[in-house]
Coordinates of C-alpha atoms in Angstrom, one line a residue:
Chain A
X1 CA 0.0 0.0 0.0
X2 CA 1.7 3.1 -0.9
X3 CA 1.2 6.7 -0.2
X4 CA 0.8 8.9 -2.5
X5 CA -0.4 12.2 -4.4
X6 CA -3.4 10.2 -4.2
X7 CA -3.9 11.4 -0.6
X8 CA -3.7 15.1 -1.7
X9 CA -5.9 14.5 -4.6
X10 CA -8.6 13.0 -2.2
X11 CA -8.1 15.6 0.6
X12 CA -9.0 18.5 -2.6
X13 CA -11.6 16.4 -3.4
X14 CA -13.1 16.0 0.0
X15 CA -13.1 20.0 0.3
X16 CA -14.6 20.8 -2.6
X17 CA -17.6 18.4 -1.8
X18 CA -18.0 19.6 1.6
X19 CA -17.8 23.2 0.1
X20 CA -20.4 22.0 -2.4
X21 CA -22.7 20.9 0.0
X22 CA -22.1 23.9 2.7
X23 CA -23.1 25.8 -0.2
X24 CA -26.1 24.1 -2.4
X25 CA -27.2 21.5 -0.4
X26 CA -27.7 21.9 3.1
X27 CA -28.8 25.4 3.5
X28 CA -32.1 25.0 0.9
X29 CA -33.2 21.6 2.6
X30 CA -32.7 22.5 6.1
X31 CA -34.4 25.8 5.2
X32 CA -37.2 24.0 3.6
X33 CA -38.0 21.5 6.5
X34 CA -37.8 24.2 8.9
X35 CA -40.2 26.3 7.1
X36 CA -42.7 23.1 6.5
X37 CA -41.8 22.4 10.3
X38 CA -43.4 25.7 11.3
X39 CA -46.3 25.2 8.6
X40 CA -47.3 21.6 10.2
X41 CA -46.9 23.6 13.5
X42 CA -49.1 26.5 12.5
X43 CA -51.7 23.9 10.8
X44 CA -52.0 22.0 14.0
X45 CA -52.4 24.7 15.7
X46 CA -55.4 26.3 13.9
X47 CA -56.5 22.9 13.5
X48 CA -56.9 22.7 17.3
X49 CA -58.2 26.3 17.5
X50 CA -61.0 24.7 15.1
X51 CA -61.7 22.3 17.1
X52 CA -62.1 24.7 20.2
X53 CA -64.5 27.3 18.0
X54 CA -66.4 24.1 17.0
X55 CA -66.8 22.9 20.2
X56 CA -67.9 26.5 21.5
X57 CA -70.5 26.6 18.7
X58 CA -72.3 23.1 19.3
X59 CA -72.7 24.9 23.2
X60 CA -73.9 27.8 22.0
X61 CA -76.3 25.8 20.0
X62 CA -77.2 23.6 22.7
X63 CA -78.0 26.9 25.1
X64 CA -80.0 28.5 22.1
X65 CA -81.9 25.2 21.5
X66 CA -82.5 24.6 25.6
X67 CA -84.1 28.4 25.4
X68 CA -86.2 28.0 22.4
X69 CA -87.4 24.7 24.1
X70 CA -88.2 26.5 27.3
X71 CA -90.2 29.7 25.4
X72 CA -91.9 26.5 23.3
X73 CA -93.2 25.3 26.4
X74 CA -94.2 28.1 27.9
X75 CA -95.8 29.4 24.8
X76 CA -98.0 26.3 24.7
X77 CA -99.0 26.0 28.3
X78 CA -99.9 29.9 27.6
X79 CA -101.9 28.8 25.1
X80 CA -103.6 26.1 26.7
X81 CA -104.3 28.4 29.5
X82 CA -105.3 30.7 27.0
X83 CA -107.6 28.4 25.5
X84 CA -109.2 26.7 28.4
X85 CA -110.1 30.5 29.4
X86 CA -111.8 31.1 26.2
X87 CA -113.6 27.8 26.9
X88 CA -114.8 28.9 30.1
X89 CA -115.9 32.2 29.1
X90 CA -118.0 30.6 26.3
X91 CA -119.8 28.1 28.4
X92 CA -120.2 30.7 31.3
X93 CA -121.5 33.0 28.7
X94 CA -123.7 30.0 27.4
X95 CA -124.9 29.3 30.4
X96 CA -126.1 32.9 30.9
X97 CA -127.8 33.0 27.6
X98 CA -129.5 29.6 28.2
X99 CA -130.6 30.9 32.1
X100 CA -131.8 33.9 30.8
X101 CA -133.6 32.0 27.3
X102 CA -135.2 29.9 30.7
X103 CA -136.3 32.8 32.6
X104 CA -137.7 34.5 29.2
X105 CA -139.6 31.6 28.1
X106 CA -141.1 30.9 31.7
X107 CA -142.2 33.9 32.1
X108 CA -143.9 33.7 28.8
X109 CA -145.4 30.5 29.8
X110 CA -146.5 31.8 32.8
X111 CA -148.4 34.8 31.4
X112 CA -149.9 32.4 28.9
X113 CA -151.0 30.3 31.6
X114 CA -152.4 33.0 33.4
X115 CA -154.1 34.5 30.3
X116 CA -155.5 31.0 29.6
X117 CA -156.2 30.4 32.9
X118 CA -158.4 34.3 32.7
X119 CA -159.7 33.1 29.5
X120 CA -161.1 29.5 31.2
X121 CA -162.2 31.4 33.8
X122 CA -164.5 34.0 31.6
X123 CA -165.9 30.8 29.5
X124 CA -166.3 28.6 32.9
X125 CA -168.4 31.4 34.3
X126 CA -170.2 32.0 31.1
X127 CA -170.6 28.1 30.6
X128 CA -171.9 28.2 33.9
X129 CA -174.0 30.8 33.6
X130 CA -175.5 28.9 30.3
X131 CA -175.5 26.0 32.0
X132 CA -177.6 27.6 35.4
X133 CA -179.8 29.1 33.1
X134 CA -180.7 25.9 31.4
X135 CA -181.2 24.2 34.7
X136 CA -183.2 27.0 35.8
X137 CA -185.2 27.6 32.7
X138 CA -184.5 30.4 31.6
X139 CA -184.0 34.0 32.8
X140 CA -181.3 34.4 35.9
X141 CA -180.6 38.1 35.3
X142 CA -177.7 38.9 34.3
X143 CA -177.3 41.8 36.0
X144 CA -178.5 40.3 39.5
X145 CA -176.0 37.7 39.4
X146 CA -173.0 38.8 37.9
X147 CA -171.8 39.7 40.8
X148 CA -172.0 36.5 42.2
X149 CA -170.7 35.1 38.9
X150 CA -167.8 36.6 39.1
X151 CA -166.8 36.1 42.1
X152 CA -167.1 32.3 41.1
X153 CA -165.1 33.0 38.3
X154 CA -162.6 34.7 41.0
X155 CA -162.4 31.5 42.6
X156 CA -161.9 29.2 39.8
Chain B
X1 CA -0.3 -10.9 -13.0
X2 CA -1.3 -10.8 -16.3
X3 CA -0.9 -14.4 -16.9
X4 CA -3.9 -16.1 -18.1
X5 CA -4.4 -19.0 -15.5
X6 CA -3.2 -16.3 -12.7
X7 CA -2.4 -18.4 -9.2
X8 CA -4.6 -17.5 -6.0
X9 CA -2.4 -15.0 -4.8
X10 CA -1.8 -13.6 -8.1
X11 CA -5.2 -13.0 -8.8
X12 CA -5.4 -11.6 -4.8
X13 CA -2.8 -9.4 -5.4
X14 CA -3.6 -8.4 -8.9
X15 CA -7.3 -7.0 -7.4
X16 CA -5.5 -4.9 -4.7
X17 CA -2.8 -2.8 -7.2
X18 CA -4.4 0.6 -8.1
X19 CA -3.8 1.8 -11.7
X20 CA -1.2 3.9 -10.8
X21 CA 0.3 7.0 -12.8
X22 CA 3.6 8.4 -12.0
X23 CA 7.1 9.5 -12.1
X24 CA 9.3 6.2 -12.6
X25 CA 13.1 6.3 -12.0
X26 CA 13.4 4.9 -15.2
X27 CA 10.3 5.1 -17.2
X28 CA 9.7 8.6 -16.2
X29 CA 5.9 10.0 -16.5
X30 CA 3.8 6.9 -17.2
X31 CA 1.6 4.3 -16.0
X32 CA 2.6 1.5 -13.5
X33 CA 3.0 -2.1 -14.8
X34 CA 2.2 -3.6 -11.8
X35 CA 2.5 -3.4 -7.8
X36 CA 6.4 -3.3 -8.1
X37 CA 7.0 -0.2 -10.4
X38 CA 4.6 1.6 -8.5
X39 CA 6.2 1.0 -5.6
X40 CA 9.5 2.7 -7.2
X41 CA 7.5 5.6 -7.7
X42 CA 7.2 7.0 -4.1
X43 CA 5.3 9.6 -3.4
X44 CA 4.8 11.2 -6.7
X45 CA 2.2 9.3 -8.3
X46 CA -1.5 8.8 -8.4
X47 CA -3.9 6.2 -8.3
X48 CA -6.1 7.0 -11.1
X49 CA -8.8 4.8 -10.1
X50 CA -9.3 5.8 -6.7
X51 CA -9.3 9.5 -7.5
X52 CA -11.5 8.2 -10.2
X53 CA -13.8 6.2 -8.8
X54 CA -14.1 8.9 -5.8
X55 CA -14.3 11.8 -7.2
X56 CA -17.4 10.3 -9.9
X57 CA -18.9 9.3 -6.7
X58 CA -18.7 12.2 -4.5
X59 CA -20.2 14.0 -8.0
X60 CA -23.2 11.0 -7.9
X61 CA -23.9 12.6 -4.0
X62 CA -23.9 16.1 -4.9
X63 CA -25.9 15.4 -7.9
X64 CA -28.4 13.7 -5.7
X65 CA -28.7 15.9 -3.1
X66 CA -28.3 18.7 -5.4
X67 CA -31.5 17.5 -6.9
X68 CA -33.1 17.4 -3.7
X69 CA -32.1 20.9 -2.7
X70 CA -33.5 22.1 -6.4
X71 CA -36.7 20.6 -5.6
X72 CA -36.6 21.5 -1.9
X73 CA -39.5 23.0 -0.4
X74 CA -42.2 23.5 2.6
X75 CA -44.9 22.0 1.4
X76 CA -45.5 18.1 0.2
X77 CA -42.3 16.7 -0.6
X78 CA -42.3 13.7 -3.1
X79 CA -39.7 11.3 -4.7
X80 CA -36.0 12.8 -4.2
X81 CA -36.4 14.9 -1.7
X82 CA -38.1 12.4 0.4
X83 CA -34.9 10.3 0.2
X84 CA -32.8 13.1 0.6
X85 CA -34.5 14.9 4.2
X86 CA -34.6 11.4 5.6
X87 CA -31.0 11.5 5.0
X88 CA -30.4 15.4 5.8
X89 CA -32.8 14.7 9.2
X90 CA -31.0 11.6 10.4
X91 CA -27.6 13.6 9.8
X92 CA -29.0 16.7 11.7
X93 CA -30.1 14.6 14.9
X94 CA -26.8 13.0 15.3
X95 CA -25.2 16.4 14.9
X96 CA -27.6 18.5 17.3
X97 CA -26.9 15.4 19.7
X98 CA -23.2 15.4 19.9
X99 CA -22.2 19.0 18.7
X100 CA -23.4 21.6 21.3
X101 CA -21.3 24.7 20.0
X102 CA -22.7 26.6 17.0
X103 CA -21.1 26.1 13.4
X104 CA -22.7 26.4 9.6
X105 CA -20.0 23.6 8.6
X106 CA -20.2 20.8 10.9
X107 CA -23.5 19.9 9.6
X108 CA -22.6 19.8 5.8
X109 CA -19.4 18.8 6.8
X110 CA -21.1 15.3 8.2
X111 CA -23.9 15.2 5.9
X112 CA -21.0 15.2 3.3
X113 CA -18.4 12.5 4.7
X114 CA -21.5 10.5 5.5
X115 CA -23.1 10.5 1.9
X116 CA -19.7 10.3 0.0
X117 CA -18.3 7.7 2.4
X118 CA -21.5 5.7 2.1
X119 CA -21.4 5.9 -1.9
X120 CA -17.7 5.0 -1.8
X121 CA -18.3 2.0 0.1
X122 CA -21.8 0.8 -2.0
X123 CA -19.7 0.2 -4.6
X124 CA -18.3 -2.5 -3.2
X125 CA -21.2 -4.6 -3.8
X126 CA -20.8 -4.9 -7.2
X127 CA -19.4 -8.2 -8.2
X128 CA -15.6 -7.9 -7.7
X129 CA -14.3 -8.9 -10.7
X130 CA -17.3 -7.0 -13.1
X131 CA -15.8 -3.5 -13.7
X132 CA -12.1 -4.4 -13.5
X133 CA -13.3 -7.3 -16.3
X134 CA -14.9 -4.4 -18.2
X135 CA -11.9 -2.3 -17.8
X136 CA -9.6 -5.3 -18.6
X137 CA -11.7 -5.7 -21.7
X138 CA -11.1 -1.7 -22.4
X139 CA -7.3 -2.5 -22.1
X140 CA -6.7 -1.1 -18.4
X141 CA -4.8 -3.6 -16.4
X142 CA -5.4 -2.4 -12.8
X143 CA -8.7 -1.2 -11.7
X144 CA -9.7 -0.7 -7.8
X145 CA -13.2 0.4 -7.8
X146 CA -13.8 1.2 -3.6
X147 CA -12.1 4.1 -3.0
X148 CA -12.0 3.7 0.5
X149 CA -10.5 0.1 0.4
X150 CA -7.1 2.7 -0.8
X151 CA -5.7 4.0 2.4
X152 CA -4.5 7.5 0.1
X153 CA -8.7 7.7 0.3
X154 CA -9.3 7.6 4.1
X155 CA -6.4 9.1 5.1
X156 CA -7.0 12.3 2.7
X157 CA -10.3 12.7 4.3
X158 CA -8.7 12.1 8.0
X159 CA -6.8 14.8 7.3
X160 CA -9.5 17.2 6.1
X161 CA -11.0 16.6 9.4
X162 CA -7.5 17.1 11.0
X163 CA -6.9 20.5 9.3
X164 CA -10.6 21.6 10.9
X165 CA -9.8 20.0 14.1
X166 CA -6.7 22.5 14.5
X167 CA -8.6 25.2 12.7
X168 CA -11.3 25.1 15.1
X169 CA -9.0 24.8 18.1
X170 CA -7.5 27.8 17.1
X171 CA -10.5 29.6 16.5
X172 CA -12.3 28.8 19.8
X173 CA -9.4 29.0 22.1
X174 CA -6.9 30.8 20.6
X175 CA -2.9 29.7 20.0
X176 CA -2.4 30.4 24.0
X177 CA -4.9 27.9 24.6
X178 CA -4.6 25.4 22.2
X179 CA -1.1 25.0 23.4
X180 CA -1.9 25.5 26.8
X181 CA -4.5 22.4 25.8
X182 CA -1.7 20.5 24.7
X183 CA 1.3 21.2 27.5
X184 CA -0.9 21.7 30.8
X185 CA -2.8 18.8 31.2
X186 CA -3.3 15.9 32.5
X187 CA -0.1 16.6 34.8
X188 CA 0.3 20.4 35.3
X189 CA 3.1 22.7 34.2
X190 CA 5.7 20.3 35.8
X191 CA 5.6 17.4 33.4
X192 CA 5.1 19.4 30.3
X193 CA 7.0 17.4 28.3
X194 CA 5.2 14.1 29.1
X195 CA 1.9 16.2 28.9
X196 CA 2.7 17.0 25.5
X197 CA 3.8 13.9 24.1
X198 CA 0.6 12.2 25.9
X199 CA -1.8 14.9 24.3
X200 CA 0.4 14.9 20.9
X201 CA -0.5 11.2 20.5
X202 CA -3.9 11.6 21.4
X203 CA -4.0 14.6 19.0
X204 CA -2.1 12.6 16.0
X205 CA -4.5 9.5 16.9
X206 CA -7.9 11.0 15.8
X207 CA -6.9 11.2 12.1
X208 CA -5.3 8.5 11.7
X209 CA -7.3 6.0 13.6
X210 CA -10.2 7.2 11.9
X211 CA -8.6 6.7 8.4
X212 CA -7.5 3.4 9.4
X213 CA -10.2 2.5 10.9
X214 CA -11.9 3.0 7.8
X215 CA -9.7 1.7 5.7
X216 CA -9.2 -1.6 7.6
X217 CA -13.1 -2.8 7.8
X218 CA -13.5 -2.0 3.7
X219 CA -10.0 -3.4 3.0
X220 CA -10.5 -6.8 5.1
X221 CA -14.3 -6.9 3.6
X222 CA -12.4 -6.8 0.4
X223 CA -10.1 -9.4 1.0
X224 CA -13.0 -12.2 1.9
X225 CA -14.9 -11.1 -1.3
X226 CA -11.8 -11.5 -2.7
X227 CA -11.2 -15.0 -1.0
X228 CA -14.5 -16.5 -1.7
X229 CA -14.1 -15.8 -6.0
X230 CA -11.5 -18.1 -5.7
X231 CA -14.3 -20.8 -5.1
X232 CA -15.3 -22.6 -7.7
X233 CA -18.4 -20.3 -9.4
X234 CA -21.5 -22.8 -8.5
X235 CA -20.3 -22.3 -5.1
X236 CA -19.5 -18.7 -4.7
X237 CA -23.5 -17.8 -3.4
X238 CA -23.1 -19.7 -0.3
X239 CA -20.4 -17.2 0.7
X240 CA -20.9 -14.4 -0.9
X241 CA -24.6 -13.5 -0.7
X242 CA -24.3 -14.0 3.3
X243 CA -21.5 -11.5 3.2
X244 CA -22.6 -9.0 0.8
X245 CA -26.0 -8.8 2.8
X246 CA -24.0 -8.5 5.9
X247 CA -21.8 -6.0 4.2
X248 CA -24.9 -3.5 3.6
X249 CA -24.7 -2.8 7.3
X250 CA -21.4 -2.3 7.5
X251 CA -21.0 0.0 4.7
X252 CA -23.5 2.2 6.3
X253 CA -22.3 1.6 9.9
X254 CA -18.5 2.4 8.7
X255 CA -19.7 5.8 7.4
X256 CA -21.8 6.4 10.6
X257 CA -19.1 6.0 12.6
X258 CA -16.5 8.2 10.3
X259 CA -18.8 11.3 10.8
X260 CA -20.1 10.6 14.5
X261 CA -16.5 10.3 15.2
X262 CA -15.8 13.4 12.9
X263 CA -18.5 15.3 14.7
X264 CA -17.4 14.1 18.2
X265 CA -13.9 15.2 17.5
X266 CA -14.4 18.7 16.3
X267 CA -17.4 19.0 19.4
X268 CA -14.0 18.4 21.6
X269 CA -12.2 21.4 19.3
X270 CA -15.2 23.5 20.3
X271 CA -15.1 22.6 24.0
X272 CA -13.1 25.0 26.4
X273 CA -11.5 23.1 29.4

């Protein structure tokens, strides 16, 4: 094994490839991986952020949703109340109408049974009076008796 | 050597000569014909194939990662660039891990001896005698294809890493106490001498027991492939598939440990005491 210029040629060699990579090679790929390094970093990061506004979101969607579920609610049971109200005013109102349609048409019936009862009473006593006469034969005056007829037809 | 029925070790030793150019006593300015003439040549010649085969695959990383880098950007990566930040991530971990002080090189510097070592020693797993057979068939003799398996390979990069380890010792703590670093400890000012020989060796040491470390796992990994072609060809799976797939770790577990050691070293550079 013998030494020789070889060992100068190689040791050129040698710093001319490490000056070729100082200068071309490691600087853009170092550069590069750093730069992508601080992208992945970056991405993660909003990715996470993301994650966090997302998550914020879906509460404020669940808060919004528990209100609207409580106004529902209440806007029913107002209803209801609402409704049951209007049902009561309608039957009280009913009943009203039908108590006073009652009292009305009593007292209707009661005047026409009194004016019947008038109108009997006039024909009883006049039935009577043509009955008395026939059992009498004739001539009761009129005048003599009526006012003993009507006081009949008072009491009937 | 170039015999046609070439012996065991002749086809051994045949594998392991670099095609070497350079100045011969005799020949003067020319390519070696074989171990022994470039042996004669000393120190001023070259191994065309390692600096070769090296410098096309430190060009294959770049292009790669260049690529990647091209392409680079922050949102979806795809294809290359998926390859390449697996790569430039697992090189950045180890480095944030074991290199505290702050530095635009060390990173590059690691990413670098860790891609180019890696593709230096995949090349190993081609079949050993394919691209010195296509080479042969070209008319060049000697062709070593693994760079690192050339100890002119590791040992150039060990001392790249040994020029930054001063540099930065410099740098951070200054002549006064880089020397200081070197004299004054473990013993105190009295056995400065033996304090500096101690420190010296364990200064020298990094390099050289990184290049040889290096150097040693690809070079003995070479020899076995080397050992088990001489089996007959119907018989050459059994061995070699077993070591080729254990071979996939070390590759990659010999350039780990070049840049964690690279990185660990220059971490101690940075460090004041």
């Amino acid at each position: 094994m013998n030494l020789n210029l070889t060992l100068v040629g190689q040791l050129i060699a040698f710093l001319i490839f490490v000056w070729f990579c100082m200068k071309f090679v490691w600087p853009p790929i170092t550069a590069a991986m750093a730069e992508r390094q601080k992208k992945i970093a970056e991405g993660l990061d909003a990715a996470d952020r993301a994650a966090r506004s997302l998550e914020d979101a879906r509460a404020q969607v669940e808060q919004e949703l528990q209100q609207a579920r409580a106004q529902i609610t209440e806007m029913i049971e107002q209803a209801n109340r609402r409704a049951n109200q209007i049902v009561e005013e309608a039957q009280d109102k009913a009943r009203l109408e039908a108590e006073k349609i009652m009292a009305s048409s009593s007292a209707q019936i009661a005047q026409d049974v009194a004016q019947a009862r008038e109108s009997l009473r006039g024909e009883v006593a006049s039935l009577a009076l043509v009955g008395a006469e026939r059992i009498l034969g004739a001539s009761v005056d009129k005048a003599a008796h009526s006012k003993l007829l009507a006081d009949l037809a008072e009491q009937l | 050597m170039a015999s046609e029925n070439p012996t065991a070790t002749e086809y051994i030793r045949h594998h392991l000569t670099n095609l070497t150019f350079g100045y011969h006593p005799e020949n003067g300015w020319s390519f070696a014909h074989g171990g022994q003439e470039a042996t004669e040549m000393g120190f001023m010649a070259i191994h065309v194939d390692t600096v070769g085969w090296s410098f096309a695959l430190g060009i294959v990383f770049s292009i790669i990662f260049y690529l990647g880098a091209k392409r680079a950007t922050s949102g979806v990566p795809s294809g290359i660039l998926n390859a390449v930040e697996a790569v430039v991530d697992f090189v950045d971990n180890s480095v944030r891990e074991s290199f505290h002080g702050k530095s635009a090189l060390i990173a590059p510097l690691a990413l670098t001896i860790f891609g180019w070592i890696f593709m230096m020693n995949l090349v190993k797993l081609l079949p050993i005698d394919f691209v010195p057979a296509l080479f042969k068939a070209a008319g060049v003799e000697y062709m070593k294809i693994v760079p690192t398996t050339d100890l002119n390979a590791t040992l150039g990069m060990a001392l790249g890493v040994f020029v930054l380890i001063i540099f930065y010792s410099l740098k951070i703590k200054g002549a006064a106490g880089f020397i200081g670093e070197l004299t004054l400890q473990p013993f105190g000012k009295w056995l400065l001498p033996f304090n500096f020989l101690l420190e010296g060796v364990g200064l020298i040491a990094k390099p050289i027991s990184l290049a040889l470390r290096l150097f040693g796992n690809m070079y003995a990994g070479e020899l076995i492939f080397l050992l088990i072609a001489l089996l007959p060809f119907y018989l050459q799976w059994v061995l070699s598939v077993p070591w080729a797939i254990f071979h996939i770790f070390v590759i990659i577990l010999q350039a780990f440990i070049f840049m964690m050691l690279t990185i660990c070293y220059l971490s101690m550079a940075h460090e004041h005491h």
